[in-house]
Coordinates of N, CA and C in Angstrom, one line a residue:
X1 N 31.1 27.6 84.0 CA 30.1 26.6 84.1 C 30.5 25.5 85.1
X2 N 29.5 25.1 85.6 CA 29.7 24.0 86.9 C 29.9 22.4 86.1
X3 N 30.7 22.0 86.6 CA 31.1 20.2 86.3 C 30.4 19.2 87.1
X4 N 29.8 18.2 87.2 CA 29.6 17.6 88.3 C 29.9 16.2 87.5
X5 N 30.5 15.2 88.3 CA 30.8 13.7 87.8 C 30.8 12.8 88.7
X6 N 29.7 12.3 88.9 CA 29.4 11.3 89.9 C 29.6 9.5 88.8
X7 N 29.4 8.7 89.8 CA 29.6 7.1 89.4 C 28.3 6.9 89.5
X8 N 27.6 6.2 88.3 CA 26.3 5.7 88.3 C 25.6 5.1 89.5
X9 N 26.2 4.5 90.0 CA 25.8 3.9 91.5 C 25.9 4.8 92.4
X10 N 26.2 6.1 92.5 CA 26.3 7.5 94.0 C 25.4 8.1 93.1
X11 N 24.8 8.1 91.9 CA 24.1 9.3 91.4 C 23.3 9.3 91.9
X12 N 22.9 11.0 92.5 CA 21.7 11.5 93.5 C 20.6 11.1 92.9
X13 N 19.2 10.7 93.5 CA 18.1 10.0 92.8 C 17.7 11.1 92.3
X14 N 18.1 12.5 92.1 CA 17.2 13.4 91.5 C 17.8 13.6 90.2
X15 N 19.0 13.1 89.8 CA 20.0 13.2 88.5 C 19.4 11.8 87.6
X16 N 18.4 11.2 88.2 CA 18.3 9.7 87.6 C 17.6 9.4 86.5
X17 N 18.3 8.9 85.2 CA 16.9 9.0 84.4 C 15.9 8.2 84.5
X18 N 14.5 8.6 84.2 CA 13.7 7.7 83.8 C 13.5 6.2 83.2
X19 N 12.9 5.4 83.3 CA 13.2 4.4 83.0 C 11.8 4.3 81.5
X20 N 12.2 4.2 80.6 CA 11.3 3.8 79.3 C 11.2 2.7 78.9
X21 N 9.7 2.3 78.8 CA 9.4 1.2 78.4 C 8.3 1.6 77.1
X22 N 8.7 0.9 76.1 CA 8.1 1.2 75.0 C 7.6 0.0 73.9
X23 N 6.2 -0.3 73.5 CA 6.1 -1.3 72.7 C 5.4 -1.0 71.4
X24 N 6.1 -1.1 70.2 CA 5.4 -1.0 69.0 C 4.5 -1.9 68.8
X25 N 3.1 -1.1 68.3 CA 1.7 -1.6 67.8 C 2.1 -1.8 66.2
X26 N 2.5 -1.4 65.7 CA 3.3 -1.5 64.5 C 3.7 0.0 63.9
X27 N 4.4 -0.1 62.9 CA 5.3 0.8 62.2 C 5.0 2.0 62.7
X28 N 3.6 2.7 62.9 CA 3.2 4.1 63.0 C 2.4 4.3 63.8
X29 N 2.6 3.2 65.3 CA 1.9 3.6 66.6 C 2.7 3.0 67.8
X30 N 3.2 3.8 68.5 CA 3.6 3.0 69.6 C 3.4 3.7 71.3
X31 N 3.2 2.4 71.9 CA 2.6 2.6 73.3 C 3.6 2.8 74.5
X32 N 4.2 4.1 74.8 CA 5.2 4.7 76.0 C 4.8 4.6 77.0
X33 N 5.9 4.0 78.0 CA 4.9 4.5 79.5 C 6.5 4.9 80.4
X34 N 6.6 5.9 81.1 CA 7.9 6.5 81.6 C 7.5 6.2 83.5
X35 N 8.4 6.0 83.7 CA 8.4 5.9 85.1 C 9.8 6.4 85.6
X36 N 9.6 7.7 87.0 CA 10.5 7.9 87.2 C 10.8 9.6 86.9
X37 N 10.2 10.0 86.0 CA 10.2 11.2 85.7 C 10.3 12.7 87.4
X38 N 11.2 13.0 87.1 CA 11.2 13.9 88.2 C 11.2 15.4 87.9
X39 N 12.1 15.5 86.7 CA 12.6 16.4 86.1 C 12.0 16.4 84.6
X40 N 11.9 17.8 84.0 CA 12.1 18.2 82.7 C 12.9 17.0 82.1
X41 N 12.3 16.2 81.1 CA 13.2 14.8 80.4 C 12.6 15.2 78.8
X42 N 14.3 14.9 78.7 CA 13.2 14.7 76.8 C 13.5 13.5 76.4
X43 N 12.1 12.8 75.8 CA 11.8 11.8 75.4 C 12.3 11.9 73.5
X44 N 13.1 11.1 73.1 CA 13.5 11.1 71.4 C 13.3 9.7 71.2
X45 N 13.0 9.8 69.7 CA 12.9 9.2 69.1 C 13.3 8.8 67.6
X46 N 14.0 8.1 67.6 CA 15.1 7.7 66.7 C 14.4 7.5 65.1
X47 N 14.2 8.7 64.7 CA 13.2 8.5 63.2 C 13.5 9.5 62.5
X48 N 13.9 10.0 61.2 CA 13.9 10.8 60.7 C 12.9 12.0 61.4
X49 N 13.1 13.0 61.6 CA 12.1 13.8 62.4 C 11.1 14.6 60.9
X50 N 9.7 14.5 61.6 CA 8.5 14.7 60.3 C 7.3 15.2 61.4
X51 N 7.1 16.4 61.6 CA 6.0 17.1 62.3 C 4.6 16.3 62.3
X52 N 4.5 15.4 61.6 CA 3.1 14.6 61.7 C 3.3 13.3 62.7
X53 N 4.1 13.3 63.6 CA 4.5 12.4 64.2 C 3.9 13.2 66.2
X54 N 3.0 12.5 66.7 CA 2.1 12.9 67.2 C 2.1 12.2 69.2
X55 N 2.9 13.0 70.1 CA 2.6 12.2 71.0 C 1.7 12.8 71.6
X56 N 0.6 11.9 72.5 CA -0.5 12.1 72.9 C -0.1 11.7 74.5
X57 N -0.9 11.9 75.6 CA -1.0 11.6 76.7 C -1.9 10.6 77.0
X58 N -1.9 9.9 77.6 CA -3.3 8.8 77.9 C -2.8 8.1 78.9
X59 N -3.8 7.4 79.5 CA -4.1 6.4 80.4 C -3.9 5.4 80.0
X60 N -3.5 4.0 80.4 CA -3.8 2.5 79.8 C -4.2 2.4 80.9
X61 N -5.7 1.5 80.7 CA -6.5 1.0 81.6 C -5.9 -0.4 82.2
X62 N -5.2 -1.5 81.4 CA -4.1 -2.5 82.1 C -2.6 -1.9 81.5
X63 N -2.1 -1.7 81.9 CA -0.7 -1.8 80.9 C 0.3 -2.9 81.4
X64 N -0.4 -3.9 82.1 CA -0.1 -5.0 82.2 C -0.2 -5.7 81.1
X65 N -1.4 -5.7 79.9 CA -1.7 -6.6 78.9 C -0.8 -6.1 78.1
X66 N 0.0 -4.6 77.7 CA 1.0 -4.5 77.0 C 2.3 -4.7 77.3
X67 N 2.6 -3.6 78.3 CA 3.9 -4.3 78.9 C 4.3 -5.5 79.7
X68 N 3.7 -7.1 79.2 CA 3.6 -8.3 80.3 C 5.4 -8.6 79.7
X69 N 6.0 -9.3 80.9 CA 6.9 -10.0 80.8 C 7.5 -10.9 79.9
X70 N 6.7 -11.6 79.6 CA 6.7 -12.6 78.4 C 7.3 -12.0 77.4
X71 N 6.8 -10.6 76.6 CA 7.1 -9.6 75.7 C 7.6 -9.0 75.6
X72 N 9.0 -8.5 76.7 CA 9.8 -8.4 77.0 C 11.4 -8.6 75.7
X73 N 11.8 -7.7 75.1 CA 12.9 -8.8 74.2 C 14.3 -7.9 75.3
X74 N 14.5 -6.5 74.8 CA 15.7 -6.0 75.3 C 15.7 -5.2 76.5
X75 N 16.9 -4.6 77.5 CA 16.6 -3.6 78.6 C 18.3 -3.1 77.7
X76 N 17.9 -1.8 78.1 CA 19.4 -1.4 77.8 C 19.4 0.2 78.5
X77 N 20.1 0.2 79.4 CA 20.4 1.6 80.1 C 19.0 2.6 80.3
X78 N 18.1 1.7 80.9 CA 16.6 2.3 81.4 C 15.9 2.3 80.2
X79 N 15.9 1.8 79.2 CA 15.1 1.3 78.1 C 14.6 0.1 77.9
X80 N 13.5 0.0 78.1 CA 12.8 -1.3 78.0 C 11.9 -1.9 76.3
X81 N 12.4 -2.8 75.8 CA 11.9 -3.0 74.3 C 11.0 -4.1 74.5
X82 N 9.7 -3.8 73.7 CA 8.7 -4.8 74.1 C 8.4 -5.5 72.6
X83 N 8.1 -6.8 72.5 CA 7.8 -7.1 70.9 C 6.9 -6.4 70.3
X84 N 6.9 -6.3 68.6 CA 5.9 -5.7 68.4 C 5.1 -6.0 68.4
X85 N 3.3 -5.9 68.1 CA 2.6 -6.6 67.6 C 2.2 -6.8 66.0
X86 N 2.8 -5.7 65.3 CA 3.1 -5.3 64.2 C 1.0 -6.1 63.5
X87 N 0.1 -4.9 63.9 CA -1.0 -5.0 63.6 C -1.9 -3.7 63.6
X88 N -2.3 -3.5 62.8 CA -3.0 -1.8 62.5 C -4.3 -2.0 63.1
X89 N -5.1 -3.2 63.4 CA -6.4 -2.7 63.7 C -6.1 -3.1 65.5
X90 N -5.2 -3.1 66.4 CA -5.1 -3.5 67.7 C -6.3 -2.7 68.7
X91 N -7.2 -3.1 69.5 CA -7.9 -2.7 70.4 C -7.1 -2.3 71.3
X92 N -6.6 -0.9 71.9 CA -6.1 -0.7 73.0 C -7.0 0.1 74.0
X93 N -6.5 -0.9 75.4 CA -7.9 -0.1 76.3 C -7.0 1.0 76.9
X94 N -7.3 2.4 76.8 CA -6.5 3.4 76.9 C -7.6 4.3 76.9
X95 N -7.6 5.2 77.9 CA -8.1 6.9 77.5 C -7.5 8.5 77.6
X96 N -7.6 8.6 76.4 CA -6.9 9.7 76.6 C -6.9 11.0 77.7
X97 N -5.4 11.7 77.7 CA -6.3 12.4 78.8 C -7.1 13.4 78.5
X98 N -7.8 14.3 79.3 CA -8.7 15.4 78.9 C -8.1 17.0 79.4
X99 N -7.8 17.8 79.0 CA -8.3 18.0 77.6 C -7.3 17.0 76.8
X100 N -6.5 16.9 75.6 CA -5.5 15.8 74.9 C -4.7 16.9 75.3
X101 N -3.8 16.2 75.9 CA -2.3 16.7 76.1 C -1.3 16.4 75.1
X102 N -0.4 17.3 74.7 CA 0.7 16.9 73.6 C 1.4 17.8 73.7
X103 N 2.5 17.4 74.4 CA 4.1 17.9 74.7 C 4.6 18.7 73.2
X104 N 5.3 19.5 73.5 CA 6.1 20.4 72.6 C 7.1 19.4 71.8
X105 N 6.8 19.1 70.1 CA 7.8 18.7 69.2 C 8.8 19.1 68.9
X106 N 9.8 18.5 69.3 CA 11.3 19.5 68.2 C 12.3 18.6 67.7
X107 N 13.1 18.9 66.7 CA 13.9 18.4 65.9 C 14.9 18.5 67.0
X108 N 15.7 16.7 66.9 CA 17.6 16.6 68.3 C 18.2 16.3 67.1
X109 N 19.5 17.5 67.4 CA 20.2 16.6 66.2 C 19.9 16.9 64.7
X110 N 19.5 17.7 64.7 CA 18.7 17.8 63.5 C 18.3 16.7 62.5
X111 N 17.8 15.8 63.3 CA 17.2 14.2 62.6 C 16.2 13.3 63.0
X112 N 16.5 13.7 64.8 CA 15.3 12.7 65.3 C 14.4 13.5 66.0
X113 N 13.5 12.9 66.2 CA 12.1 13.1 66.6 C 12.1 13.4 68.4
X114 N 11.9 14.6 68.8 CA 12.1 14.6 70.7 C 10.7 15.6 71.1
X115 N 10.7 15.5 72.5 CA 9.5 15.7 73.1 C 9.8 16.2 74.1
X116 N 10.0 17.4 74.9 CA 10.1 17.4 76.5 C 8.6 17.5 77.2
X117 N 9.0 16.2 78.2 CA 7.8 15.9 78.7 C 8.3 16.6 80.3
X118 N 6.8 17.1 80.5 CA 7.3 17.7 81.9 C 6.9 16.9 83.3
X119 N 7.5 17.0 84.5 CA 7.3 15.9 85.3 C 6.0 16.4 86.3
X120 N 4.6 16.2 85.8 CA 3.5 15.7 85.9 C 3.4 15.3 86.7
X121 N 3.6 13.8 86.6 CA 3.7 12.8 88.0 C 4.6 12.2 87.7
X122 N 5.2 11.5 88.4 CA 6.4 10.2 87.9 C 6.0 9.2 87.3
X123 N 4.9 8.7 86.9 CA 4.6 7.7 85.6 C 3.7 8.0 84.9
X124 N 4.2 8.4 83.5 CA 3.0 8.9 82.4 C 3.4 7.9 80.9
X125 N 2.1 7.9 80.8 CA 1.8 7.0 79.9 C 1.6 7.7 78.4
X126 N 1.8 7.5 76.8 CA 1.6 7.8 75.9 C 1.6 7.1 74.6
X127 N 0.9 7.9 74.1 CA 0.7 7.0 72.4 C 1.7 7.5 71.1
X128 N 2.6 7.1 70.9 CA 3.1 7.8 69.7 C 2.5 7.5 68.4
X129 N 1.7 8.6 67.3 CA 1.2 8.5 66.3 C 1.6 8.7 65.5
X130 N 1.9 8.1 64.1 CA 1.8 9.1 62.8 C 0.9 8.8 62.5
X131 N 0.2 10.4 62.6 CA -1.0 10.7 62.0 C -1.7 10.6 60.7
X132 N -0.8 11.2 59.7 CA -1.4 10.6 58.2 C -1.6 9.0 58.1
X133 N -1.1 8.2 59.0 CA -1.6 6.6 58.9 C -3.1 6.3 58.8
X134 N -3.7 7.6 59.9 CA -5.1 7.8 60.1 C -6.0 8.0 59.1
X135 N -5.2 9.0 58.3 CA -6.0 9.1 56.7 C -6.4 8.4 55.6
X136 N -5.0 7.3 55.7 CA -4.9 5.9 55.1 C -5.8 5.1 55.6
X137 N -6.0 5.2 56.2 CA -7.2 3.9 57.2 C -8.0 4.0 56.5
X138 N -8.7 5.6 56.5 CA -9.7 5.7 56.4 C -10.8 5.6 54.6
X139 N -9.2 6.7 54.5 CA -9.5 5.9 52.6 C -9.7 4.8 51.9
X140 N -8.9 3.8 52.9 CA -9.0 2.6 52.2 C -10.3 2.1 52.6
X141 N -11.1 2.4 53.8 CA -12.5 1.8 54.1 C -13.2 2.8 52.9
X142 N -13.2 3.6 52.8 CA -14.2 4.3 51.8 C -13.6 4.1 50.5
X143 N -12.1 3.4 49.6 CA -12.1 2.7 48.3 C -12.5 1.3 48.8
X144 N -13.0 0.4 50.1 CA -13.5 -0.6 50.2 C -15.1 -1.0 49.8
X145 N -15.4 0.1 50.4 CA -16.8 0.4 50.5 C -16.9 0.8 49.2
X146 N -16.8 1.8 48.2 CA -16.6 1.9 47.0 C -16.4 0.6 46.0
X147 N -15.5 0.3 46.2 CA -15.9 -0.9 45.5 C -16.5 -1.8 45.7
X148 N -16.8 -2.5 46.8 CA -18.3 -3.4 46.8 C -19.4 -2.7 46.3
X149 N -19.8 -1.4 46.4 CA -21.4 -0.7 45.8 C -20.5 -1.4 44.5
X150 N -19.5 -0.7 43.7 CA -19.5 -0.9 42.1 C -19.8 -2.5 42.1
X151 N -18.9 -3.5 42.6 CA -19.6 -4.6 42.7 C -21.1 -5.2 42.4
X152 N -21.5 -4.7 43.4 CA -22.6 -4.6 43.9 C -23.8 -4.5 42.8
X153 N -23.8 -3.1 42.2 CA -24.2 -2.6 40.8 C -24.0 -3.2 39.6
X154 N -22.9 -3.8 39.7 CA -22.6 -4.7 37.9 C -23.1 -6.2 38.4
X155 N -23.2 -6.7 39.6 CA -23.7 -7.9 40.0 C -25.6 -7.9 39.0
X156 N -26.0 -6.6 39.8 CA -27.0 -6.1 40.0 C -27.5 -6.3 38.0
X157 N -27.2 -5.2 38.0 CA -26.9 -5.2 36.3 C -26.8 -6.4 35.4
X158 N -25.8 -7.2 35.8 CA -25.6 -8.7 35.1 C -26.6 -9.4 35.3
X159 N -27.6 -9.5 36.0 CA -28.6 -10.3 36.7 C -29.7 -9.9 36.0
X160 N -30.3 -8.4 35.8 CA -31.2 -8.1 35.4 C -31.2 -8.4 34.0
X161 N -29.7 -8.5 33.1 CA -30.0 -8.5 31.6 C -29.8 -9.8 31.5

C-alpha cells in the first residue's frame, strides 16, 4: 500500500477536507451546509447510531439567517458550531431537493451515525432529522385537539344541566 504524508499547509487542494458548518434547530433537527466537497466525504455524526436518523438534501433559500456570524460559538479543524435555537416549531426557508435526495446510512465505529455524501457540487446543503420526532408532533396536536372537543363537550354538558 502507498503512504503519502504531506504538512497541512503543502496539502494538495484535492486531499482537503471540507469545511462543516452545522447549526442545531434543537435536539432532533439540524441544519448542514458543506463547502468544499470534491471528493467522496463522509459526513458523521456523533450520536449513538439509530436508522431513524434521516439526512435529507435541500436548498436554504438564505443561509445567511442561519449561519450569521453573530451565532457563531466554535471553529475547530473545518468545523463550524453555530448556537442552537433549541425550538421545535422553527420556520426554515429551505426546499428540498426533487426528487428528496438521501445519502446512504451506515454505522462508523460501530456507534456513530455517518453518511457518504458524494461531490455533487462543492456546496450542499442538508437537514438532519430524527424522524419519529415527526410522529410526536403530530400526536400531540391530535391529544390537543382531543382534549379541547372533551373540554369542549363537558363545558357543553355543564351548561345545559
Amino acid at each position: 500500500p502507498a503512504l503519502a504524508l504531506y504538512r497541512r499547509d503543502s496539502l494538495p487542494r484535492q486531499f482537503e477536507d471540507p469545511i462543516v458548518k452545522f447549526r442545531p434547530v434543537n435536539q432532533t433537527k439540524y441544519v448542514v451546509h458543506l463547502e468544499g466537497v470534491k471528493q467522496p466525504t463522509w459526513l458523521n455524526f456523533n450520536q449513538r447510531f439509530n436508522a431513524h436518523w434521516k439526512l435529507k438534501k435541500i436548498s436554504l433559500i438564505n443561509s445567511n439567517n442561519v449561519f450569521s456570524a453573530d451565532s457563531l460559538i466554535s471553529t475547530q479543524a473545518g468545523v463550524w458550531q453555530y448556537a442552537s435555537w433549541n425550538q421545535h416549531f422553527v420556520k426554515l426557508d429551505l426546499q428540498y431537493s426533487s426528487p428528496k435526495i438521501t445519502p446512504a446510512h451506515f454505522s462508523n465505529n460501530g456507534f456513530a451515525n455517518s453518511w457518504l455524501i458524494s461531490p455533487d457540487t462543492e456546496t450542499q446543503e442538508f437537514l438532519l432529522e430524527y424522524e419519529p420526532q415527526q410522529v410526536f408532533y403530530k400526536a400531540s396536536l391530535i391529544s390537543l385537539i382531543g382534549l379541547v372537543a372533551i373540554a369542549g363537550i363537558c363545558l357543553k354538558r355543564y351548561i345545559l344541566s
